[in-house]
Short mmCIF file of C-alpha atoms and ligand atoms in Angstrom, two decimals:
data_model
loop_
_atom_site.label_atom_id
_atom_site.label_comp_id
_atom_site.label_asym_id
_atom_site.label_seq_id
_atom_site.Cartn_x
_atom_site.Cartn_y
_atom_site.Cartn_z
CA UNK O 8 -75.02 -136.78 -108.31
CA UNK O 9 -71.58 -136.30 -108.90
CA UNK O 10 -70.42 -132.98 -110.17
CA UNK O 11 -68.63 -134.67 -113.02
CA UNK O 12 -71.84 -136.30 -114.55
CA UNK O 13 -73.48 -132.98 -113.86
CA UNK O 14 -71.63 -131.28 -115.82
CA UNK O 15 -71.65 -134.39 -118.26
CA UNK O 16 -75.46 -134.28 -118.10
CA UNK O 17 -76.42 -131.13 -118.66
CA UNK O 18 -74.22 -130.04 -121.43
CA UNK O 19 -74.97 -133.31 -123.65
CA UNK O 20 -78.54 -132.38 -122.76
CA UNK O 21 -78.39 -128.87 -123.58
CA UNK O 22 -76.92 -129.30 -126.90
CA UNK O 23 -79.36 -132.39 -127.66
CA UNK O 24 -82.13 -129.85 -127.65
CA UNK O 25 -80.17 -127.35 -129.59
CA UNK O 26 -79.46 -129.55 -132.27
CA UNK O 27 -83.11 -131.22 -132.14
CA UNK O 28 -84.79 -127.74 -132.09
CA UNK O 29 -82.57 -126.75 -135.39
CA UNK O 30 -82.69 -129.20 -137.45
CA UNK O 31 -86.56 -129.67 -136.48
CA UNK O 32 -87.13 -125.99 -137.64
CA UNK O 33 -84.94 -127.00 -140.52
CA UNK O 34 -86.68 -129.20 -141.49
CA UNK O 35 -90.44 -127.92 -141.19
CA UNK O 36 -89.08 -124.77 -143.03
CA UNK O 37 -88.34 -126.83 -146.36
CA UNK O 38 -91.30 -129.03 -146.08
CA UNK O 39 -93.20 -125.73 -146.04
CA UNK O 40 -91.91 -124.56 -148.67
CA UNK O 41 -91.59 -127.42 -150.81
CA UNK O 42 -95.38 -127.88 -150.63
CA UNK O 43 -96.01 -124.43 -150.93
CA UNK O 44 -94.07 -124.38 -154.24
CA UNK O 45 -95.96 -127.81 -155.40
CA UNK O 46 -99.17 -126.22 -154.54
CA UNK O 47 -98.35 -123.20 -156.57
CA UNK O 48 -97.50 -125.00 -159.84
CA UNK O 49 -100.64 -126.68 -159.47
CA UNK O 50 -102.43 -123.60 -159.35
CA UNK O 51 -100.60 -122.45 -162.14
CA UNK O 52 -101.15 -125.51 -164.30
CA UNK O 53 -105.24 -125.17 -163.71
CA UNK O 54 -105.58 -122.23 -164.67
CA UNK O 55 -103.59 -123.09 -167.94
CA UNK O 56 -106.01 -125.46 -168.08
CA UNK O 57 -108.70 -123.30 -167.97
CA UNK O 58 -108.01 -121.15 -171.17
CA UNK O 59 -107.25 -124.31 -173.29
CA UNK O 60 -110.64 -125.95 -172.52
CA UNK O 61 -112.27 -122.80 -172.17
CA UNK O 62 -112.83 -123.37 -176.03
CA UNK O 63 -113.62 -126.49 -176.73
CA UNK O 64 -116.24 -126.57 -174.11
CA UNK O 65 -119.80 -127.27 -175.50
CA UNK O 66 -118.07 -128.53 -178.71
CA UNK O 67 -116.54 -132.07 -176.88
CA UNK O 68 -118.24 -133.75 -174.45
CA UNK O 69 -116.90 -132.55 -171.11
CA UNK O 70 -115.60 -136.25 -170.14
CA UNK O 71 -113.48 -136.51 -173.01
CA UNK O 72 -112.36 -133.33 -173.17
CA UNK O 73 -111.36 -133.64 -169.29
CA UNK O 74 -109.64 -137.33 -169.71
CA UNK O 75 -107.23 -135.64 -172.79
CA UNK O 76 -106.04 -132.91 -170.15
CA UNK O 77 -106.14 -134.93 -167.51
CA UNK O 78 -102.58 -134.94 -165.47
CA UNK O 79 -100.65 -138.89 -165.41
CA UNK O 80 -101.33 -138.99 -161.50
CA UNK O 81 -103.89 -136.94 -161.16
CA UNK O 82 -107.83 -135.86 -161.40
CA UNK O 83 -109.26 -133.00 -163.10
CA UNK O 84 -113.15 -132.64 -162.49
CA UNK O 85 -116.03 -130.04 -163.47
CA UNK O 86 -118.49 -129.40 -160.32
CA UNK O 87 -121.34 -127.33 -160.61
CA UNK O 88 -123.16 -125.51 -158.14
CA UNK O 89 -125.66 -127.92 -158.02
CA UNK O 90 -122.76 -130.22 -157.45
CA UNK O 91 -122.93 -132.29 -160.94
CA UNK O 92 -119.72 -133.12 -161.59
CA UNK O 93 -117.96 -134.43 -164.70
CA UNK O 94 -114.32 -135.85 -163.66
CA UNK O 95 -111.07 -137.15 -166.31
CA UNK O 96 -108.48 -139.31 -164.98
CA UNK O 97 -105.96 -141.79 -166.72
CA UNK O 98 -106.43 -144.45 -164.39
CA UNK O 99 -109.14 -145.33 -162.05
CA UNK O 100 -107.59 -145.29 -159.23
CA UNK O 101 -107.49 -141.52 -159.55
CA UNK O 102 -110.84 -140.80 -160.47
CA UNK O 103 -112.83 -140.16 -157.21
CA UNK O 104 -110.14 -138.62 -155.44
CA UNK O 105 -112.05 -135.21 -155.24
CA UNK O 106 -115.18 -134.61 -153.26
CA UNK O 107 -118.18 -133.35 -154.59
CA UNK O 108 -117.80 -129.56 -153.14
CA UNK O 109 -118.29 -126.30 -155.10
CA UNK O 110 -116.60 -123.50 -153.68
CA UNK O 111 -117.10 -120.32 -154.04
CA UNK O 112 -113.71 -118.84 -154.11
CA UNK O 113 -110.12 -119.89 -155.52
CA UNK O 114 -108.77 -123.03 -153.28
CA UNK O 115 -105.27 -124.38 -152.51
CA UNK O 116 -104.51 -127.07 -150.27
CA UNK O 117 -102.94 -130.25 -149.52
CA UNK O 118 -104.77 -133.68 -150.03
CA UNK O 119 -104.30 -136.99 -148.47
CA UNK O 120 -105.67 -140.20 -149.26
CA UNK O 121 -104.55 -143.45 -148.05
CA UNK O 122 -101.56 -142.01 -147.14
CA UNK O 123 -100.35 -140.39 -150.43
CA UNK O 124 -100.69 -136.82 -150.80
CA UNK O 125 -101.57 -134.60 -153.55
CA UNK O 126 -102.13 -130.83 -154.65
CA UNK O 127 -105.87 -129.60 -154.79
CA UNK O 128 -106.56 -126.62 -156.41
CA UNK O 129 -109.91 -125.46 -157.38
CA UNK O 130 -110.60 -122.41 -159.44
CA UNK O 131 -113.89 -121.10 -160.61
CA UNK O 132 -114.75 -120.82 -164.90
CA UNK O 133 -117.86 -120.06 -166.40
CA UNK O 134 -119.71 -122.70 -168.82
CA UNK O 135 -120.53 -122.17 -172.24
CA UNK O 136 -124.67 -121.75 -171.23
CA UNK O 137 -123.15 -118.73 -168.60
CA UNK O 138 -123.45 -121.21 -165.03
CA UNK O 139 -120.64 -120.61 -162.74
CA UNK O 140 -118.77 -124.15 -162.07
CA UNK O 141 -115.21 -125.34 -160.40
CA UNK O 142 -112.19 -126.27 -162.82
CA UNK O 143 -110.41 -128.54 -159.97
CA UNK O 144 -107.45 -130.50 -160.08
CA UNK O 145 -105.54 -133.01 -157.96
CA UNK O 146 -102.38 -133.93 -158.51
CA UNK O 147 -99.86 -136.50 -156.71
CA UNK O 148 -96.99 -134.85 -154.92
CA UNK O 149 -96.08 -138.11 -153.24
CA UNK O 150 -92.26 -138.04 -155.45
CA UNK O 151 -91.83 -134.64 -153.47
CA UNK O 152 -92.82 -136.13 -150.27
CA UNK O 153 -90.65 -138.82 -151.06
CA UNK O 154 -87.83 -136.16 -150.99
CA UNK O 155 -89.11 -135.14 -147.86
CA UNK O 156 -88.87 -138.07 -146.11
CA UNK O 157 -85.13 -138.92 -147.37
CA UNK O 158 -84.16 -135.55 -145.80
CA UNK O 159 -85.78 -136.50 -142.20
CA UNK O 160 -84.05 -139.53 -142.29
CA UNK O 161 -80.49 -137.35 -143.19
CA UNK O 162 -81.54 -134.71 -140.58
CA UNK O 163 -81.91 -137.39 -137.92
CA UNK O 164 -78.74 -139.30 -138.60
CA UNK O 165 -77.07 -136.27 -138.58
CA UNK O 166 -78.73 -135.47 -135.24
CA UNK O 167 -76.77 -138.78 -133.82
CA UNK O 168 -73.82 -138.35 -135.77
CA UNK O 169 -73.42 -134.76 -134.03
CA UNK O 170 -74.66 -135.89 -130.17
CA UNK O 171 -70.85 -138.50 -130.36
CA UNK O 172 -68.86 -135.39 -130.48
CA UNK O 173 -70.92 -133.31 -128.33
CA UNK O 174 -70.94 -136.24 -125.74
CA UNK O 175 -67.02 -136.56 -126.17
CA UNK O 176 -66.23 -132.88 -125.45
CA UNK O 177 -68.79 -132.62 -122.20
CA UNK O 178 -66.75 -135.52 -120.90
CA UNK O 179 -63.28 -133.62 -121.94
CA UNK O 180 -64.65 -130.65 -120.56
CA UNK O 181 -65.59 -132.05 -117.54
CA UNK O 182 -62.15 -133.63 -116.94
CA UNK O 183 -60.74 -130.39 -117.57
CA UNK O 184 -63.02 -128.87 -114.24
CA UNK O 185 -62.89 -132.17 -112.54
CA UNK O 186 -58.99 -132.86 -112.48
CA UNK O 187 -57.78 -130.44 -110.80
CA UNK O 188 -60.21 -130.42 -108.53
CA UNK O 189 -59.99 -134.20 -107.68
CA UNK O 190 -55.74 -133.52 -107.57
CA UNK O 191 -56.66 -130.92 -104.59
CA UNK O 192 -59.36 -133.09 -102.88
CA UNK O 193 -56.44 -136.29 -102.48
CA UNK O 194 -54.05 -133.80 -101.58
CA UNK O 195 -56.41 -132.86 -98.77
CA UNK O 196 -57.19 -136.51 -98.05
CA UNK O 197 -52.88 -137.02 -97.68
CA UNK O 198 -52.42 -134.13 -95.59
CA UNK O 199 -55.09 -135.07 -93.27
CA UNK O 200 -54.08 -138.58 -93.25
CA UNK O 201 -50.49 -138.13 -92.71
CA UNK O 202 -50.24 -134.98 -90.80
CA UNK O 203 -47.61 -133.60 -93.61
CA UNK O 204 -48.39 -130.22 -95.44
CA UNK O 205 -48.16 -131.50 -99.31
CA UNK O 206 -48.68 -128.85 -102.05
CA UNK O 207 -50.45 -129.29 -105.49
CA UNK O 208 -48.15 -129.74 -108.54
CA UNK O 209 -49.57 -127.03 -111.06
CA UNK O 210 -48.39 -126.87 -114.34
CA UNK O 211 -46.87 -123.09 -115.12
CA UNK O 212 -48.61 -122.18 -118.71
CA UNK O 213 -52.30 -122.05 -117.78
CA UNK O 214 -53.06 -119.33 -115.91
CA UNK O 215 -57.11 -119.76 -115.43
CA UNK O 216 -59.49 -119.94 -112.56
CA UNK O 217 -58.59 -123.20 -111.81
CA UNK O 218 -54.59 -122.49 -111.64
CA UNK O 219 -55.31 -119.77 -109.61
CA UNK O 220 -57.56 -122.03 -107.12
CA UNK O 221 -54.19 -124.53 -107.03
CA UNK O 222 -52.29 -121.63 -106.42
CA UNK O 223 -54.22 -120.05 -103.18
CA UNK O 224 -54.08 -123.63 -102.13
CA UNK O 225 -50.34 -123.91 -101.96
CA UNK O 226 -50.32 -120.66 -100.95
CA UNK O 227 -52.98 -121.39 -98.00
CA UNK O 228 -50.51 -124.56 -97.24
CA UNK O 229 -47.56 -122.47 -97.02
CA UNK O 230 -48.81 -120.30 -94.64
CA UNK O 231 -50.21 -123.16 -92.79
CA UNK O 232 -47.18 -124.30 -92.56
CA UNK O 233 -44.93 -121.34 -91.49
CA UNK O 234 -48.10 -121.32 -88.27
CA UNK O 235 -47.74 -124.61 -87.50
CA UNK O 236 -43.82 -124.00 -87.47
CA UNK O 237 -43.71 -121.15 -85.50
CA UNK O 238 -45.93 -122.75 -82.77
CA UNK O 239 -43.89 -125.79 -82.95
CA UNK O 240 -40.66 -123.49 -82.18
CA UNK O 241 -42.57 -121.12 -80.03
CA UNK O 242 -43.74 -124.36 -77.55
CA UNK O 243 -39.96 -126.57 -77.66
CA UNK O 244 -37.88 -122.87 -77.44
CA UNK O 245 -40.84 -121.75 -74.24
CA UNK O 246 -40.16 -125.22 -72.47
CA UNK O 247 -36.91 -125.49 -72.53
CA UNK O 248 -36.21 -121.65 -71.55
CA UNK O 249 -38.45 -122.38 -69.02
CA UNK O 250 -37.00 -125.34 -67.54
CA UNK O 251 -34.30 -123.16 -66.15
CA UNK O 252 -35.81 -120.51 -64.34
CA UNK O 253 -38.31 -123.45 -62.70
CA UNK O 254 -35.29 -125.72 -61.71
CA UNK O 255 -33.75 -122.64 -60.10
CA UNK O 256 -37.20 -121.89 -58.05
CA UNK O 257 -37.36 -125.47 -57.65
CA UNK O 258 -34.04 -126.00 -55.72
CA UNK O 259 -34.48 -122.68 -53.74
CA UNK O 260 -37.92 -123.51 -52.87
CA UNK O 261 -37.03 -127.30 -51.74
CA UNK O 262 -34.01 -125.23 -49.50
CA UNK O 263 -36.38 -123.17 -48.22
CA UNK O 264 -38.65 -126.00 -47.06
CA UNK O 265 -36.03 -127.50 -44.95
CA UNK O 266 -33.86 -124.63 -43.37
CA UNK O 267 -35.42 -121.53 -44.59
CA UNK O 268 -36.99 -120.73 -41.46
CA UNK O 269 -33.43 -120.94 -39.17
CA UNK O 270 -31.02 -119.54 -42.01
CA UNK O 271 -32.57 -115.89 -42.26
CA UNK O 272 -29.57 -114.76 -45.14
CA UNK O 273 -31.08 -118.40 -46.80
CA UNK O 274 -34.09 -117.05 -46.34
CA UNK O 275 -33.60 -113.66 -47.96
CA UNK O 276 -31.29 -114.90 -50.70
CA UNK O 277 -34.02 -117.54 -51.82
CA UNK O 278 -36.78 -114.96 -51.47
CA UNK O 279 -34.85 -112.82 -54.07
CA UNK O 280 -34.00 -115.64 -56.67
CA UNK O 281 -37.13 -116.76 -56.87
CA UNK O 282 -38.36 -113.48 -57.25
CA UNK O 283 -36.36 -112.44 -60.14
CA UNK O 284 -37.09 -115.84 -61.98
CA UNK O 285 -40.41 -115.36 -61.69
CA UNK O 286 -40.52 -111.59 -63.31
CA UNK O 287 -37.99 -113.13 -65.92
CA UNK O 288 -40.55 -115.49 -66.46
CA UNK O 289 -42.92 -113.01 -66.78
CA UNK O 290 -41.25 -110.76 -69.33
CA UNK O 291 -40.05 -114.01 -71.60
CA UNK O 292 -43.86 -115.16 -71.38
CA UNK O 293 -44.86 -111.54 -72.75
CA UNK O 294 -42.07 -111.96 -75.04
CA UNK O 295 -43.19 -114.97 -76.67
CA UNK O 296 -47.01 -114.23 -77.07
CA UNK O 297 -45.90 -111.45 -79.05
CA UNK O 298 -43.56 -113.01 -81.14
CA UNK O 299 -46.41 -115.82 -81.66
CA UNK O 300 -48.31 -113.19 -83.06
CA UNK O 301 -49.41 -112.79 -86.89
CA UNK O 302 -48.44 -109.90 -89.11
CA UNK O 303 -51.73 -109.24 -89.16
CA UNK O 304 -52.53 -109.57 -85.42
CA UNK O 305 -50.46 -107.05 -84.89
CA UNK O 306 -52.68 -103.71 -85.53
CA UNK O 307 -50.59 -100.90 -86.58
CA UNK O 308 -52.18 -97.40 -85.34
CA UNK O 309 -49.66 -95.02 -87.61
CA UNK O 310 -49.72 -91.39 -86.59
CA UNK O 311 -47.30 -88.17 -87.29
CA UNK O 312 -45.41 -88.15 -84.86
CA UNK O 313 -42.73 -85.19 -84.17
CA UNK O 314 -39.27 -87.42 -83.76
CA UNK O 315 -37.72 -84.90 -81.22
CA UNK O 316 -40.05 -84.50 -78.54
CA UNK O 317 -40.82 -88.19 -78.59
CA UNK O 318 -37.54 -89.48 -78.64
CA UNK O 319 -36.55 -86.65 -75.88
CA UNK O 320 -39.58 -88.51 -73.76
CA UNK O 321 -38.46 -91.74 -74.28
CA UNK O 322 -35.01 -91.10 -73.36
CA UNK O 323 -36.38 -89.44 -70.11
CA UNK O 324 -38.82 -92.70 -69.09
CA UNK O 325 -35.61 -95.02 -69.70
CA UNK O 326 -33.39 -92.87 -67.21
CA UNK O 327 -35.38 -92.58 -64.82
CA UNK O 328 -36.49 -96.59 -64.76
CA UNK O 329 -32.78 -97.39 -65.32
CA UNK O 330 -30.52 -95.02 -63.49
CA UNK O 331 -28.48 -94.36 -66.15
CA UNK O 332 -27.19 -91.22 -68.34
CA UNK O 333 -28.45 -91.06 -72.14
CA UNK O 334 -26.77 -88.39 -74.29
CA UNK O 335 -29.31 -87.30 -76.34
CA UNK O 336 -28.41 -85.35 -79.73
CA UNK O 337 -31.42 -84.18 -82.21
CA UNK O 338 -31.38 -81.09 -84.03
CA UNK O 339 -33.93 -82.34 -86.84
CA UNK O 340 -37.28 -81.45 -86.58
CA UNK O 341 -38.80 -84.30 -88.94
CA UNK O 342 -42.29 -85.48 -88.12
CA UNK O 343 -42.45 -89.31 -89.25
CA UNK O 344 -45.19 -91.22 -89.45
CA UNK O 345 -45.57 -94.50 -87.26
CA UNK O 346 -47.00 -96.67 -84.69
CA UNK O 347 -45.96 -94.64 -81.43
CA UNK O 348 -46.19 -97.89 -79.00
CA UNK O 349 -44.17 -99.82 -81.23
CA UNK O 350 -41.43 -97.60 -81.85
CA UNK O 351 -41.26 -96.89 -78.29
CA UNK O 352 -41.22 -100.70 -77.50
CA UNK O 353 -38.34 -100.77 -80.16
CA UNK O 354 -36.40 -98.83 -78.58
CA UNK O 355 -36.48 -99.60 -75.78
CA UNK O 356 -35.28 -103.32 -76.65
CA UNK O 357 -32.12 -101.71 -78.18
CA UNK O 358 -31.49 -99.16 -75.18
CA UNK O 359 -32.24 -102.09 -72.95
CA UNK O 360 -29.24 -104.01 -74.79
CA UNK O 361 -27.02 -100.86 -74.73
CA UNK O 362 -27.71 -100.78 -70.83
CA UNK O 363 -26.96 -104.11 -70.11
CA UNK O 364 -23.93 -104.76 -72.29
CA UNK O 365 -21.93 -101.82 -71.57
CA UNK O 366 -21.31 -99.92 -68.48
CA UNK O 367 -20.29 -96.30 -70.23
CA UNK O 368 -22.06 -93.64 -71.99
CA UNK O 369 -25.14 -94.42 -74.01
CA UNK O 370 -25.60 -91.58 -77.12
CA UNK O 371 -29.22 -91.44 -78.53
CA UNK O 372 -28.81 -89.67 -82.00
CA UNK O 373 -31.04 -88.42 -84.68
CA UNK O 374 -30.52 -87.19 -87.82
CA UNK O 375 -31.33 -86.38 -92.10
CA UNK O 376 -29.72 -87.80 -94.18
CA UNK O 377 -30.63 -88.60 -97.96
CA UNK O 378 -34.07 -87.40 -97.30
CA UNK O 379 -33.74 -90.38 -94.99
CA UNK O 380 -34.69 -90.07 -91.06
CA UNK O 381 -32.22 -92.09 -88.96
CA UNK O 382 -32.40 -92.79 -85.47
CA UNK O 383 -28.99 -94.17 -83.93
CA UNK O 384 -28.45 -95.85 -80.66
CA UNK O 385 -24.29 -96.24 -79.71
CA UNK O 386 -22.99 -97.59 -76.82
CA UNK O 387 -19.24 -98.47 -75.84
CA UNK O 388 -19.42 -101.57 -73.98
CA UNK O 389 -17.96 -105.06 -74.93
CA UNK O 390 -19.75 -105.31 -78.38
CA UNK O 391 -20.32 -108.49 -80.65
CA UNK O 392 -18.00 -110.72 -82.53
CA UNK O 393 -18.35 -110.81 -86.46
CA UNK O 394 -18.96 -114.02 -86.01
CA UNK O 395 -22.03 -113.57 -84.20
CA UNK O 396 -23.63 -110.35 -85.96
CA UNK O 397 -25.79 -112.46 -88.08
CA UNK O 398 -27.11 -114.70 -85.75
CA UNK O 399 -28.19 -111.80 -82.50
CA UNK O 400 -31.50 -111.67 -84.41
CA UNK O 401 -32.26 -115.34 -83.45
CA UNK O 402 -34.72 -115.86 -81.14
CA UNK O 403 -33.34 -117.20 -77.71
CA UNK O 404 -29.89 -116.43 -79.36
CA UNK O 405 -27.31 -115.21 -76.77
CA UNK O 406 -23.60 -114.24 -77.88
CA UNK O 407 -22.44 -115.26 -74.14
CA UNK O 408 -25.05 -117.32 -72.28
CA UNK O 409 -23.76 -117.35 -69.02
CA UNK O 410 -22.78 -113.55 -68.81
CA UNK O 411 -26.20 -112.38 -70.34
CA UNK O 412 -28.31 -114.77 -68.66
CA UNK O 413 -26.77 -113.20 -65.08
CA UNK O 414 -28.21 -110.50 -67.10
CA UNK O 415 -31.52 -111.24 -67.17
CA UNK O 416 -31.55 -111.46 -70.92
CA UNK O 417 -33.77 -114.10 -72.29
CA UNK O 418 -31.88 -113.59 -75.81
CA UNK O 419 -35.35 -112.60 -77.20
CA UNK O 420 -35.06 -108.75 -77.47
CA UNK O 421 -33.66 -108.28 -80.79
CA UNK O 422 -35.80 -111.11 -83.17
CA UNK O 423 -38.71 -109.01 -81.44
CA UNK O 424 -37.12 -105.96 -82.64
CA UNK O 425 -36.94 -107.52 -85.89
CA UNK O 426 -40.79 -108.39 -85.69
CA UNK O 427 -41.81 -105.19 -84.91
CA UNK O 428 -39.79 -103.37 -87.35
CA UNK O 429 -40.81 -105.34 -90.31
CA UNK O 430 -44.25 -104.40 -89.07
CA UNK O 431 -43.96 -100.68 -88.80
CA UNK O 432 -41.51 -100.71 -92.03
CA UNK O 433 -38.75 -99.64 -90.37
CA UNK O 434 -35.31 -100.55 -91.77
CA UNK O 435 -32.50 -101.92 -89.18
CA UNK O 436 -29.00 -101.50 -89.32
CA UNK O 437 -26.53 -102.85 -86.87
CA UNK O 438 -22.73 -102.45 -86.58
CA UNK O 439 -20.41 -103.41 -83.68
CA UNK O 440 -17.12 -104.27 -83.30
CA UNK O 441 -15.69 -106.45 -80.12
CA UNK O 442 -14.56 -104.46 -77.32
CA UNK O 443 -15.67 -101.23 -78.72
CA UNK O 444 -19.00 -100.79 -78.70
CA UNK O 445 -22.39 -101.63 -80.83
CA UNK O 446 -24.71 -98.80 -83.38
CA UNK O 447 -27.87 -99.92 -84.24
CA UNK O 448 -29.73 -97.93 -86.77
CA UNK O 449 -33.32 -97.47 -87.55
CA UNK O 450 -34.18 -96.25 -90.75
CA UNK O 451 -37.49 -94.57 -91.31
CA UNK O 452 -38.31 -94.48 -95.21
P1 ATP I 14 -33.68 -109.90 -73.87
O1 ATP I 14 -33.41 -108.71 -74.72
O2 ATP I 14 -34.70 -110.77 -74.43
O3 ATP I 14 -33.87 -109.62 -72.45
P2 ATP I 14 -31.00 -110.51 -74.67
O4 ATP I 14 -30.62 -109.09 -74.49
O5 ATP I 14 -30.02 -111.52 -74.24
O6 ATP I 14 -32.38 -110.81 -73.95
P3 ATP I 14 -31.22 -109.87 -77.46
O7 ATP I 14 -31.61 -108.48 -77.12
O8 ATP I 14 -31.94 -110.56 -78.52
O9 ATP I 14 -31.32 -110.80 -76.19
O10 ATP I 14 -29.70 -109.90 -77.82
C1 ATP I 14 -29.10 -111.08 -78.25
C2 ATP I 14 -27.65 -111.13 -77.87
O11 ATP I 14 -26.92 -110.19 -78.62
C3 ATP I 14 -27.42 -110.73 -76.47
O12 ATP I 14 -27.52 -111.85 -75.62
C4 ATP I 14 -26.04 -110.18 -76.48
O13 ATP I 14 -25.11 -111.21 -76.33
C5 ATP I 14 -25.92 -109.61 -77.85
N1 ATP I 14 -26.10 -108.14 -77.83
C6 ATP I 14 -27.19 -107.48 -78.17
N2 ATP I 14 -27.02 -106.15 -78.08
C7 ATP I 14 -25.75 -105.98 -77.66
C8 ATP I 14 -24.96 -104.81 -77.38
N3 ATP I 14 -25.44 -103.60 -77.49
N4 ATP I 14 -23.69 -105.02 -77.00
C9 ATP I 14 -23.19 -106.25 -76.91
N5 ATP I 14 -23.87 -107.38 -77.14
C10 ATP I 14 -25.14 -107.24 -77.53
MG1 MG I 15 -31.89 -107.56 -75.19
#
């Protein structure tokens, strides 16, 4: 069953039996006590009785006597114990209404007889020659059950009359659930059907469950989306930065084929082109899978880490892999928390840049400033155009192609330094100026 006429189904159901079950109770509560209350006056009217004949008994025959008090639609009767009774009624119809029964204590109760009711009461009086005998009394109360059966009627038509609206709001209510829920289920169908990432158009005032269940969805779809993009860009920016370094193996492998074996210089100059291609290729493959990577993939390990020794290490590992002299100036002793791999990884990238794109002294720096801890690297080489500054974060973005790609630089160094910041919350800064030099600072907060 559909969850719409679920919902239809049991909440019309629900409040059927509510409103059954009230006015049911309803109504047995004033049938009770409108037969309660006739049964009372009829008690109280024979025992009014009672006193009046009590006096005339013995003095008018008991039939007459009992036909003058007798009620318009009723019986009243004398039984003995020996169950003689004397009965006065108006009509006939009336007149053997009441069994012959003597009872022994005061009775109250509902009659019927062919299907019209009456009041029986039955209270004992004692005879002028001293027997004990029952003064009883029936009375028609049909006018009251009359009453009775106008209100059922009322009840149940109100019982229908209320089950339209009830019926009318389930469905409303259902719609409300439904809608939304149907809106998200063709948006699904569309986005698998055409490929295309579609959001859900959510109205801004409601804020309930159901908003909030559009909103992770578009949410969901966004980030979805950004995936899908960045594979998209990861797999046409890997190809075709990969087409090069294969076309140059490619040509040198085809020349080695034919003369490699007589040309020995051929030989050695192939050997080493392919070679570097390949750990190019290497490094821009490493590159990539970790620029492919999620925020989340990413798992930050932050520890205190003393800046001084650490960046006094760093600078050491770099020299000695590189060759090259790294003035190194740090007189603050601030401990700072952070991933240690990362930050090492970071800066390497910008020392690695600072290497390759200048040929003179390299200054490592760190200082305080503004209960701020800054790390600066500043080189003096060639620098980068104004022009360009914005754009050096791009991946595969290189300010001169053909100079950095001699190189070796893949142009993917610095949007990976802007990954790995963002994930270690590390602020970057970078200045440069053509033809004298490039600062980039990192910004611990
Ligand atoms: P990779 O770092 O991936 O090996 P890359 O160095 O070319 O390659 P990025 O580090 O992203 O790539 O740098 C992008 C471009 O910005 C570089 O190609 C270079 O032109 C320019 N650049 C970066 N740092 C400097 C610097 N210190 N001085 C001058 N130019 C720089
Ligand atoms: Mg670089």
């Amino acid at each position: 069953m559909k969850l719409r006429n679920k919902i239809n189904l049991y909440t019309s159901v629900l409040f059927a039996c509510l409103i059954i079950l009230m006015n049911a109770a309803l109504f047995f509560l004033f049938s009770k006590m409108m037969i309660d209350s006739e049964l009372e006056s009829a008690r109280s009217e024979t025992e009014n009785l009672a006193q009046e004949i009590d006096e005339s008994l013995g003095q008018i025959p008991q039939a007459d006597l009992l036909r003058a008090y007798a009620p318009m639609d009723g019986v009243i009767q004398i039984v003995t114990q020996d169950l003689k009774s004397t009965a006065g009624s108006n009509s006939e119809e009336y007149r053997n209404l009441i069994d012959e029964q003597f009872y022994q204590s005061e009775q109250m109760q509902e009659l019927v007889k062919d299907h019209q009711h009456y009041a029986f009461t039955s209270i004992p009086i004692i005879l002028p020659d001293g027997e004990v005998a029952n003064l009883q009394m029936a009375k028609s109360i049909q006018s009251s059950m009359d009453i009775l059966q106008l209100f059922r009627i009322v009840l149940i038509i109100i019982t229908l009359l209320t089950l339209v609206p009830v019926l009318i709001s389930s469905r409303i209510l259902s719609s409300l659930i439904m809608n939304p829920i149907i809106n998200m289920i063709d948006t699904m169908k569309e986005i698998r059907e055409s490929g295309q990432f579609k959001r859900l158009t959510l109205d801004g005032k409601s804020k309930d469950e159901l908003h909030l269940m559009g909103d992770t969805f578009n949410h969901m779809i966004t980030l979805l989306e950004a995936n899908y993009e960045k594979q998209k860009q990861f797999v046409s920016n890997a190809s075709h930065e990969f087409k090069t370094p294969l076309t140059v193996i490619e040509s040198y492998a085809s020349l080695l084929k034919r003369r490699g074996l007589q040309d020995h210089a051929l030989f050695e100059e192939s050997v080493e082109a392919i070679h570097s291609e390949a750990i190019r290729m290497r490094e821009m493959t490493e590159q990539l899978l970790q620029l492919a990577k999620h925020h989340e993939q990413w798992n930050v390990e932050s520890k205190d880490i003393k800046l001084k020794p650490f960046l006094q290490q760093t600078v050491k590992a770099f020299e000695q892999a590189y060759n090259r002299q790294i003035s190194f100036i740090c007189d603050d002793s601030s401990v700072v928390s952070s991933d240690e791999q990362k930050l090492k990884q970071l800066l390497f990238i910008f020392l690695d840049n600072a290497r390759k794109y200048s040929d003179g002294n390299i200054i490592l720096q760190c200082e305080k400033k503004d209960q701020e801890t800054l790390i600066h690297i500043q080189d003096f080489g060639g620098g980068i155009a104004e022009k360009d500054l914005p754009r050096v974060f791009d991946r595969f973005y290189r300010v001169d192609e053909a100079r950095t790609r001699q190189n070796g630089g893949t142009g993917l160094g610095l949007s990976l330094a802007k990954e790995i910041a963002d994930v270690i919350g590390i602020k970057l800064e970078l200045k440069s100026e053509k033809n004298e030099g490039t600062t980039v600072t990192l910004i611990f907060n």
